[in-house]
CSV table of C-alpha atoms and ligand atoms in Angstrom, one decimal:
chain,number,residue,atom,x,y,z
A,77,MET,CA,101.8,61.6,93.7
A,78,LEU,CA,100.2,62.3,90.4
A,79,SER,CA,98.5,58.9,90.5
A,80,SER,CA,95.8,60.3,92.8
A,81,VAL,CA,94.9,62.8,90.2
A,82,LEU,CA,95.3,60.7,87.1
A,83,LEU,CA,93.0,61.8,84.4
A,84,LEU,CA,90.7,59.8,82.3
A,85,LYS,CA,91.2,60.4,78.6
A,86,SER,CA,88.6,59.5,76.0
A,87,LYS,CA,88.6,60.7,72.4
A,88,GLY,CA,91.1,63.4,73.2
A,89,VAL,CA,88.8,64.9,75.8
A,90,THR,CA,90.3,65.2,79.3
A,91,ALA,CA,88.1,64.6,82.3
A,92,LEU,CA,88.3,66.5,85.5
A,93,PRO,CA,91.3,66.3,87.8
A,94,ALA,CA,90.2,64.9,91.1
A,95,LYS,CA,91.5,68.0,92.9
A,96,THR,CA,92.4,71.4,91.6
A,97,VAL,CA,93.7,73.2,94.7
A,98,PRO,CA,97.1,72.5,96.3
A,99,ASP,CA,97.4,70.5,99.5
A,100,LYS,CA,98.0,72.1,102.9
A,101,LYS,CA,101.7,72.5,102.1
A,102,GLY,CA,101.0,74.2,98.8
A,103,TYR,CA,101.8,71.3,96.5
A,104,PHE,CA,100.1,70.9,93.1
A,105,GLY,CA,101.0,67.2,92.6
A,106,SER,CA,104.7,67.3,93.1
A,107,TYR,CA,105.1,71.0,92.3
A,108,GLY,CA,104.9,74.1,94.5
A,109,GLY,CA,105.7,74.1,98.2
A,110,ARG,CA,108.1,76.4,100.0
A,111,PHE,CA,111.8,76.3,99.3
A,112,VAL,CA,112.9,79.3,101.4
A,113,PRO,CA,115.1,79.9,104.4
A,114,GLU,CA,113.7,78.9,107.8
A,115,THR,CA,113.2,82.6,108.8
A,116,LEU,CA,110.5,83.0,106.1
A,117,ILE,CA,108.4,80.0,107.0
A,118,SER,CA,106.5,81.6,109.9
A,119,ALA,CA,105.9,84.8,107.9
A,120,LEU,CA,104.4,82.7,105.1
A,121,ASP,CA,102.3,80.7,107.6
A,122,ARG,CA,100.9,83.9,109.0
A,123,LEU,CA,100.2,85.2,105.5
A,124,THR,CA,98.4,82.0,104.5
A,125,ASP,CA,96.1,82.3,107.6
A,126,ALA,CA,95.5,86.0,107.1
A,127,TYR,CA,94.7,85.4,103.4
A,128,LYS,CA,92.2,82.7,104.3
A,129,THR,CA,90.4,85.0,106.7
A,130,VAL,CA,90.4,88.1,104.6
A,131,ARG,CA,89.1,86.2,101.5
A,132,ARG,CA,85.9,85.3,103.4
A,133,ASP,CA,85.5,88.8,104.9
A,134,SER,CA,82.6,90.5,103.3
A,135,LYS,CA,84.1,94.0,103.8
A,136,PHE,CA,87.2,92.9,101.9
A,137,LYS,CA,85.2,91.4,99.1
A,138,ARG,CA,83.1,94.5,98.8
A,139,GLU,CA,86.0,96.9,98.7
A,140,LEU,CA,88.0,94.8,96.2
A,141,ALA,CA,85.0,94.5,93.9
A,142,GLY,CA,84.6,98.3,94.2
A,143,TYR,CA,88.2,99.0,93.2
A,144,LEU,CA,88.1,96.4,90.3
A,145,THR,CA,84.9,98.0,89.0
A,146,ASP,CA,85.3,101.7,89.5
A,147,TYR,CA,89.0,102.1,89.5
A,148,ALA,CA,90.4,99.4,87.2
A,149,GLY,CA,87.5,99.2,84.8
A,150,ARG,CA,85.9,95.7,85.3
A,151,PRO,CA,84.2,93.9,83.9
A,152,THR,CA,86.3,93.9,80.7
A,153,PRO,CA,84.4,93.1,77.5
A,154,LEU,CA,84.4,89.7,75.8
A,155,TYR,CA,84.7,91.0,72.2
A,156,PHE,CA,83.5,88.9,69.2
A,157,ALA,CA,86.4,89.5,66.7
A,158,GLY,CA,84.3,89.3,63.6
A,159,ASN,CA,87.0,90.2,61.1
A,160,LEU,CA,89.5,87.8,62.5
A,161,THR,CA,86.9,85.1,62.6
A,162,ARG,CA,86.0,85.7,58.9
A,163,ARG,CA,89.7,85.5,58.1
A,164,TYR,CA,90.0,81.9,59.3
A,165,GLY,CA,86.4,81.0,58.3
A,166,ARG,CA,86.2,78.4,61.2
A,167,ALA,CA,85.3,78.7,64.9
A,168,ARG,CA,84.1,82.1,66.3
A,169,ILE,CA,86.9,84.0,68.1
A,170,PHE,CA,86.3,86.0,71.2
A,171,LEU,CA,88.9,88.3,72.9
A,172,LYS,CA,88.9,88.8,76.7
A,173,ARG,CA,89.9,92.5,76.7
A,174,GLU,CA,92.2,92.9,79.7
A,175,ASP,CA,94.1,95.4,77.5
A,176,LEU,CA,91.3,97.9,78.4
A,177,LEU,CA,92.1,97.9,82.1
A,178,HIS,CA,93.7,100.9,83.9
A,179,THR,CA,97.5,100.6,83.4
A,180,GLY,CA,96.9,98.5,80.3
A,181,ALA,CA,97.1,94.9,81.4
A,182,HIS,CA,95.8,92.2,83.8
A,183,LYS,CA,98.5,92.8,86.4
A,184,ILE,CA,96.3,95.4,88.2
A,185,ASN,CA,93.8,92.7,89.2
A,186,ASN,CA,96.5,91.1,91.4
A,187,THR,CA,98.2,94.2,92.7
A,188,LEU,CA,94.9,95.7,93.8
A,189,GLY,CA,94.0,92.5,95.6
A,190,GLN,CA,97.3,92.1,97.4
A,191,ALA,CA,97.6,95.8,98.2
A,192,LEU,CA,94.2,95.7,99.8
A,193,LEU,CA,95.2,92.6,101.7
A,194,ALA,CA,98.2,94.5,102.9
A,195,GLN,CA,96.0,97.4,104.1
A,196,PHE,CA,93.6,95.0,105.9
A,197,LEU,CA,96.6,93.5,107.7
A,198,GLY,CA,97.6,97.0,108.9
A,199,LYS,CA,100.9,97.1,106.9
A,200,LYS,CA,102.3,100.5,106.0
A,201,LYS,CA,104.4,99.5,103.1
A,202,VAL,CA,104.4,97.1,100.1
A,203,ILE,CA,107.7,95.7,98.7
A,204,ALA,CA,108.0,94.3,95.2
A,205,GLU,CA,110.6,93.4,92.7
A,206,THR,CA,110.3,94.0,89.0
A,207,GLY,CA,112.2,93.0,85.9
A,208,ALA,CA,110.8,94.8,82.9
A,209,GLY,CA,108.9,97.2,85.2
A,210,GLN,CA,105.3,96.3,84.4
A,211,HIS,CA,104.7,94.7,87.8
A,212,GLY,CA,106.5,97.6,89.4
A,213,VAL,CA,104.2,100.1,87.8
A,214,ALA,CA,101.1,98.1,88.6
A,215,THR,CA,102.2,97.8,92.2
A,216,ALA,CA,103.1,101.5,92.5
A,217,THR,CA,99.6,102.3,91.1
A,218,ALA,CA,97.7,100.1,93.6
A,219,ALA,CA,99.9,101.3,96.5
A,220,ARG,CA,99.2,105.0,95.6
A,221,VAL,CA,95.4,104.6,95.5
A,222,LEU,CA,95.4,102.6,98.8
A,223,ASN,CA,97.8,105.1,100.5
A,224,LEU,CA,100.6,102.6,101.1
A,225,GLU,CA,104.3,103.3,100.7
A,226,CYS,CA,106.0,101.3,97.9
A,227,ASP,CA,109.5,100.1,97.5
A,228,VAL,CA,110.4,98.4,94.2
A,229,TYR,CA,113.7,96.5,93.9
A,230,MET,CA,115.1,96.5,90.4
A,231,GLY,CA,118.4,95.3,89.0
A,232,ASP,CA,120.8,98.0,87.7
A,233,GLU,CA,120.8,96.5,84.2
A,234,ASP,CA,116.9,96.5,84.1
A,235,ILE,CA,116.8,100.1,85.4
A,236,ARG,CA,119.0,101.1,82.4
A,237,ARG,CA,116.9,99.1,79.9
A,238,GLN,CA,113.5,100.2,81.2
A,239,ALA,CA,113.9,103.9,81.9
A,240,LEU,CA,110.3,104.8,81.1
A,241,ASN,CA,108.8,102.4,83.6
A,242,VAL,CA,111.3,103.6,86.3
A,243,TYR,CA,110.1,107.1,85.7
A,244,LYS,CA,106.5,106.0,85.9
A,245,MET,CA,107.1,104.3,89.3
A,246,GLN,CA,108.9,107.3,90.6
A,247,ILE,CA,106.2,109.8,89.6
A,248,LEU,CA,103.7,107.5,91.2
A,249,GLY,CA,105.6,108.1,94.4
A,250,ALA,CA,107.4,104.7,94.7
A,251,ARG,CA,111.0,104.3,95.7
A,252,VAL,CA,112.9,102.4,93.0
A,253,ILE,CA,115.8,100.7,94.7
A,254,PRO,CA,118.7,99.6,92.5
A,255,VAL,CA,120.2,96.2,93.0
A,256,HIS,CA,123.9,95.9,92.1
A,257,SER,CA,124.6,92.3,92.9
A,258,GLY,CA,124.8,89.3,90.5
A,259,SER,CA,123.6,89.7,87.0
A,260,LYS,CA,121.8,92.9,88.1
A,261,THR,CA,118.4,91.7,86.8
A,262,LEU,CA,115.2,90.2,88.2
A,263,LYS,CA,116.7,87.2,90.0
A,264,ASP,CA,118.9,89.5,92.1
A,265,ALA,CA,116.1,92.0,92.7
A,266,THR,CA,114.0,89.2,94.0
A,267,ASN,CA,116.6,88.2,96.6
A,268,GLU,CA,116.9,91.8,97.8
A,269,ALA,CA,113.1,92.3,98.0
A,270,ILE,CA,112.8,89.2,100.1
A,271,ARG,CA,115.6,90.2,102.3
A,272,ALA,CA,113.9,93.6,102.9
A,273,TRP,CA,110.6,91.9,103.7
A,274,VAL,CA,112.2,89.6,106.2
A,275,THR,CA,113.8,92.5,108.0
A,276,HIS,CA,110.6,94.5,108.2
A,277,VAL,CA,108.0,91.7,108.2
A,278,ASP,CA,105.7,93.4,110.8
A,279,THR,CA,105.2,96.6,108.9
A,280,SER,CA,105.7,95.6,105.3
A,281,TYR,CA,103.9,93.3,102.8
A,282,TYR,CA,105.7,91.4,100.0
A,283,LEU,CA,103.7,91.7,96.8
A,284,LEU,CA,104.5,89.1,94.2
A,285,GLY,CA,103.5,89.6,90.6
A,286,SER,CA,102.6,86.2,89.1
A,287,THR,CA,101.5,82.7,90.1
A,288,VAL,CA,105.0,81.9,91.2
A,289,GLY,CA,107.0,81.8,94.5
A,290,PRO,CA,106.5,80.0,97.7
A,291,HIS,CA,103.0,79.0,99.0
A,292,PRO,CA,100.6,80.8,99.3
A,293,TYR,CA,101.5,83.2,96.5
A,294,PRO,CA,100.6,80.9,93.5
A,295,VAL,CA,97.2,80.3,95.0
A,296,MET,CA,96.6,84.0,96.0
A,297,VAL,CA,97.6,85.4,92.6
A,298,ARG,CA,95.5,82.8,90.8
A,299,ASP,CA,92.5,83.6,92.9
A,300,PHE,CA,92.9,87.4,92.3
A,301,GLN,CA,93.3,86.8,88.6
A,302,SER,CA,90.4,84.3,88.4
A,303,VAL,CA,88.1,87.3,87.9
A,304,ILE,CA,89.2,87.1,84.2
A,305,GLY,CA,87.8,83.6,83.7
A,306,VAL,CA,84.7,84.0,85.9
A,307,GLU,CA,83.7,87.0,83.8
A,308,ALA,CA,84.6,85.4,80.5
A,309,ARG,CA,82.6,82.3,81.3
A,310,LYS,CA,79.5,84.3,82.2
A,311,GLN,CA,79.9,86.6,79.2
A,312,HIS,CA,80.4,83.6,76.8
A,313,ARG,CA,77.4,81.9,78.2
A,314,GLU,CA,75.3,85.0,77.7
A,315,LYS,CA,76.4,85.3,74.1
A,316,THR,CA,76.3,81.7,73.0
A,317,GLY,CA,74.4,79.8,75.7
A,318,ARG,CA,77.2,77.3,76.3
A,319,GLU,CA,80.8,76.7,77.2
A,320,PRO,CA,83.7,77.6,74.9
A,321,ASP,CA,85.4,74.8,73.0
A,322,TYR,CA,88.9,76.3,73.3
A,323,LEU,CA,90.8,78.8,75.5
A,324,VAL,CA,94.2,80.2,74.5
A,325,ALA,CA,96.4,82.4,76.7
A,326,CYS,CA,100.1,83.3,76.9
A,327,VAL,CA,102.3,82.0,79.8
A,328,GLY,CA,105.1,83.9,81.4
A,329,GLY,CA,104.9,83.2,85.2
A,330,GLY,CA,101.4,82.1,84.4
A,331,SER,CA,99.0,84.6,86.0
A,332,ASN,CA,96.8,85.8,83.2
A,333,SER,CA,96.4,82.3,81.8
A,334,MET,CA,95.7,80.7,85.2
A,335,GLY,CA,93.1,83.5,85.8
A,336,LEU,CA,91.4,82.7,82.5
A,337,PHE,CA,91.7,78.9,82.8
A,338,TYR,CA,90.9,78.2,86.4
A,339,PRO,CA,87.1,78.8,86.3
A,340,PHE,CA,86.9,76.5,83.2
A,341,LEU,CA,89.0,73.6,84.6
A,342,LYS,CA,85.9,71.6,85.4
A,343,THR,CA,84.4,72.1,82.0
A,344,ARG,CA,85.3,70.2,78.8
A,345,SER,CA,86.9,73.3,77.1
A,346,LYS,CA,90.3,72.5,75.6
A,347,MET,CA,93.1,74.9,76.9
A,348,PHE,CA,96.3,76.0,75.4
A,349,GLY,CA,99.1,77.8,77.3
A,350,VAL,CA,101.4,79.6,74.9
A,351,GLU,CA,105.0,80.0,75.9
A,352,ALA,CA,107.7,82.2,74.2
A,353,ALA,CA,109.9,80.3,71.8
A,354,GLY,CA,112.1,83.4,71.2
A,355,SER,CA,114.5,82.7,68.3
A,356,GLY,CA,113.3,79.1,68.3
A,357,ILE,CA,113.2,76.2,70.8
A,358,HIS,CA,116.2,74.5,69.2
A,359,THR,CA,118.3,77.6,69.9
A,360,ARG,CA,119.4,78.7,73.4
A,361,ARG,CA,117.4,81.9,73.1
A,362,HIS,CA,113.9,81.1,74.2
A,363,ALA,CA,111.6,81.1,77.3
A,364,ALA,CA,109.7,77.9,76.6
A,365,THR,CA,110.0,76.5,80.1
A,366,ILE,CA,107.4,73.7,80.0
A,367,THR,CA,108.3,72.7,76.4
A,368,LYS,CA,112.1,72.5,77.1
A,369,GLY,CA,112.6,72.7,80.9
A,370,THR,CA,113.2,70.1,83.6
A,371,ASN,CA,112.2,69.8,87.3
A,372,GLY,CA,114.0,72.2,89.6
A,373,VAL,CA,113.7,74.8,92.3
A,374,LEU,CA,113.6,78.6,91.7
A,375,HIS,CA,112.2,81.6,93.6
A,376,GLY,CA,111.0,79.5,96.5
A,377,MET,CA,109.0,76.9,94.6
A,378,LYS,CA,109.5,73.5,93.0
A,379,SER,CA,108.5,73.7,89.4
A,380,ILE,CA,109.8,73.3,85.8
A,381,VAL,CA,112.9,75.4,85.2
A,382,LEU,CA,115.2,76.3,82.3
A,383,GLN,CA,118.6,75.0,83.6
A,384,ASP,CA,121.7,73.3,82.3
A,385,ARG,CA,123.0,69.9,83.4
A,386,VAL,CA,124.5,71.1,86.6
A,387,GLY,CA,121.4,73.1,87.6
A,388,GLN,CA,122.6,76.6,86.5
A,389,ILE,CA,119.5,78.6,85.6
A,390,GLN,CA,119.6,79.5,81.9
A,391,LEU,CA,118.9,83.0,80.7
A,392,ALA,CA,115.4,83.2,79.2
A,393,HIS,CA,114.8,85.2,76.0
A,394,SER,CA,111.7,86.6,74.4
A,395,ILE,CA,110.9,89.7,72.4
A,396,SER,CA,108.2,90.2,75.0
A,397,ALA,CA,109.6,91.2,78.4
A,398,GLY,CA,106.6,89.7,80.3
A,399,LEU,CA,107.3,86.2,79.0
A,400,ASP,CA,111.0,86.3,79.6
A,401,TYR,CA,111.1,84.1,82.7
A,402,PRO,CA,113.1,80.9,83.1
A,403,SER,CA,110.4,79.1,85.2
A,404,VAL,CA,106.6,78.9,85.4
A,405,GLY,CA,104.0,78.7,88.1
A,406,PRO,CA,103.7,75.3,89.9
A,407,GLU,CA,100.0,74.9,88.9
A,408,HIS,CA,100.9,75.1,85.3
A,409,ALA,CA,103.7,72.6,85.8
A,410,TYR,CA,101.0,70.3,87.3
A,411,LEU,CA,98.4,70.9,84.6
A,412,SER,CA,101.0,70.1,82.0
A,413,LYS,CA,101.8,66.7,83.6
A,414,THR,CA,98.1,65.9,84.0
A,415,GLY,CA,97.4,66.8,80.4
A,416,ARG,CA,94.5,69.1,81.3
A,417,VAL,CA,96.2,72.0,79.5
A,418,GLU,CA,98.4,71.7,76.5
A,419,TYR,CA,101.5,73.9,76.3
A,420,VAL,CA,102.9,75.1,73.0
A,421,ALA,CA,105.5,77.6,72.0
A,422,ILE,CA,105.5,80.6,69.5
A,423,THR,CA,108.6,82.4,68.2
A,424,ASP,CA,109.3,86.2,68.3
A,425,LYS,CA,108.7,86.3,64.6
A,426,GLU,CA,105.3,84.6,64.7
A,427,ALA,CA,104.2,86.9,67.6
A,428,LEU,CA,105.2,90.0,65.5
A,429,VAL,CA,103.1,88.8,62.6
A,430,ALA,CA,100.2,88.2,64.9
A,431,PHE,CA,100.6,91.7,66.4
A,432,ARG,CA,100.3,93.1,62.9
A,433,ARG,CA,97.4,90.8,62.0
A,434,LEU,CA,95.2,91.8,65.0
A,435,THR,CA,96.0,95.5,64.4
A,436,LEU,CA,95.0,95.3,60.8
A,437,GLU,CA,91.9,93.1,61.2
A,438,GLU,CA,90.4,94.6,64.3
A,439,GLY,CA,92.1,97.9,65.0
A,440,ILE,CA,93.5,96.5,68.3
A,441,MET,CA,97.2,96.6,69.0
A,442,PRO,CA,98.0,93.7,71.5
A,443,ALA,CA,100.9,93.6,73.8
A,444,LEU,CA,103.6,91.3,72.5
A,445,GLU,CA,102.8,88.8,75.2
A,446,PRO,CA,99.2,88.0,74.1
A,447,ALA,CA,100.4,88.3,70.5
A,448,HIS,CA,101.9,84.9,71.2
A,449,ALA,CA,98.5,83.6,72.1
A,450,LEU,CA,97.0,85.2,68.9
A,451,ALA,CA,99.8,83.6,66.8
A,452,TYR,CA,98.8,80.2,68.0
A,453,LEU,CA,95.4,80.7,66.2
A,454,GLU,CA,97.3,80.0,62.9
A,455,LYS,CA,97.8,76.5,64.1
A,456,LEU,CA,94.6,76.0,66.0
A,457,MET,CA,92.0,77.5,63.7
A,458,PRO,CA,92.3,75.0,60.8
A,459,ARG,CA,91.4,72.2,63.3
A,460,THR,CA,88.2,74.0,64.5
A,461,LYS,CA,84.7,73.9,63.2
A,462,LYS,CA,82.2,76.7,62.4
A,463,ASN,CA,79.9,75.9,65.3
A,464,GLU,CA,82.7,76.1,67.8
A,465,THR,CA,84.1,79.0,69.8
A,466,VAL,CA,87.6,80.1,71.0
A,467,ILE,CA,88.4,82.6,73.8
A,468,VAL,CA,91.8,84.3,73.6
A,469,GLY,CA,93.1,86.1,76.6
A,470,LEU,CA,94.2,89.5,75.5
A,471,SER,CA,96.3,90.2,78.6
A,472,GLY,CA,97.5,93.7,77.7
A,473,ARG,CA,97.7,96.5,75.2
A,474,GLY,CA,100.6,97.1,72.8
A,475,ASP,CA,101.5,100.7,73.6
A,476,LYS,CA,104.4,99.7,75.7
A,477,ASP,CA,105.8,97.6,72.8
A,478,ILE,CA,105.4,100.0,69.9
A,479,ASP,CA,109.1,100.9,69.7
A,480,THR,CA,110.1,97.2,69.7
A,481,VAL,CA,107.6,96.5,66.9
A,482,ARG,CA,108.6,99.6,65.0
A,483,HIS,CA,112.2,98.4,64.9
A,484,ALA,CA,111.4,94.8,64.2
A,485,LEU,CA,108.7,95.2,61.5
A,486,LYS,CA,109.8,96.9,58.4
A,487,LEU,CA,106.6,98.3,56.8
B,1041,LIG,C1,103.4,90.4,82.7
B,1041,LIG,C2,102.6,90.1,81.5
B,1041,LIG,C3,102.4,88.8,81.0
B,1041,LIG,C4,103.0,87.6,81.6
B,1041,LIG,O1,102.8,87.3,83.0
B,1041,LIG,P1,101.8,86.2,83.4
B,1041,LIG,O2,101.9,86.1,84.9
B,1041,LIG,O3,102.2,84.9,82.7
B,1041,LIG,O4,100.4,86.6,83.0
B,1041,LIG,C5,101.5,88.6,80.0
B,1041,LIG,N1,100.9,89.7,79.4
B,1041,LIG,C6,101.1,90.9,79.8
B,1041,LIG,C7,100.4,92.0,79.0
B,1041,LIG,C8,102.0,91.2,80.8
B,1041,LIG,O5,102.2,92.5,81.2
């Protein structure tokens, strides 16, 4: 399957993949597809058709652009990080400032897009699941402004650990529905959310939070997040007159990185997806799916999965809740096999050091997720040249992580 999209490699530069979109069944090479109960197939078919129609609808495009601009705060700046650049004395470093968006991260790009889609389809309610609560808060926010009801399924254990986000969702008018089954975390919440969607498929919309799940979600979420890369490419061109040499972004499910990378796939920019190595990739406490995982099925998609020899899903670990996911979006799995994007892993410790470094150099506290991308600069920068440029995806701000950092970093 991959042979049809084999890449030409010359001098370490990777040429274009022959196709960058999935086939009709939602496969990126051998990854993606739909691994769901029969009852869901027709709902996913209808969603695929509706999405195709709405994406071409000028009223939808105009309304979404309006919300992204006036409500979420787009375009976000492409900031030249002068102090950080001088520290390395190599390529110029630019930060794509998704941390400045309403609610503090890129997730709002996707939740506004899908909630508006739900509204266009005449749905009354959006249903979501959340682990750490970030996607739940972004969904509750978009639902509120678009006057939709919002049910968020969340494992008991996560509800206990993420009390502040639970409160935020509730005060935004969402119903947080506790899930008592299984390990009482994200996996179980996902099952319940899908069950609720199937039962009320005519009136409700299932709003997924990353480039994961059954087709068409990986494509839809990528498209809604591509605004990051489209803006960054234009802004970089205005500032430098050319394409960037390197792009770096963190990978949990893969939405902020896919959003940044996608509009650059046909350029010659080198791309790095940074996974969470947690306590180290040679321990069992990490979330480095592409680095250490194997092919498998999870959450309705075929992808790369952290699993043991008999296919039991391993618990993922990272200091950043947003990277703590035992799989990855199918398009990333595909891009890793074609070699178009290189995937690397950064430990909790390295991410904490990078958090401190950006804060001290630029007065910007990054979320711990993009701190992983920033940490990779330590390895990348010595290999760069002065006339080159790097764009780092700063997917979110660090306010939510201050307590974690305060306990982990002894000043
Ligand atoms: C959720 C989150 C991530 C990880 O999710 P992706 O889908 O991989 O982007 C990264 N950064 C921040 C700030 C997040 O909130």
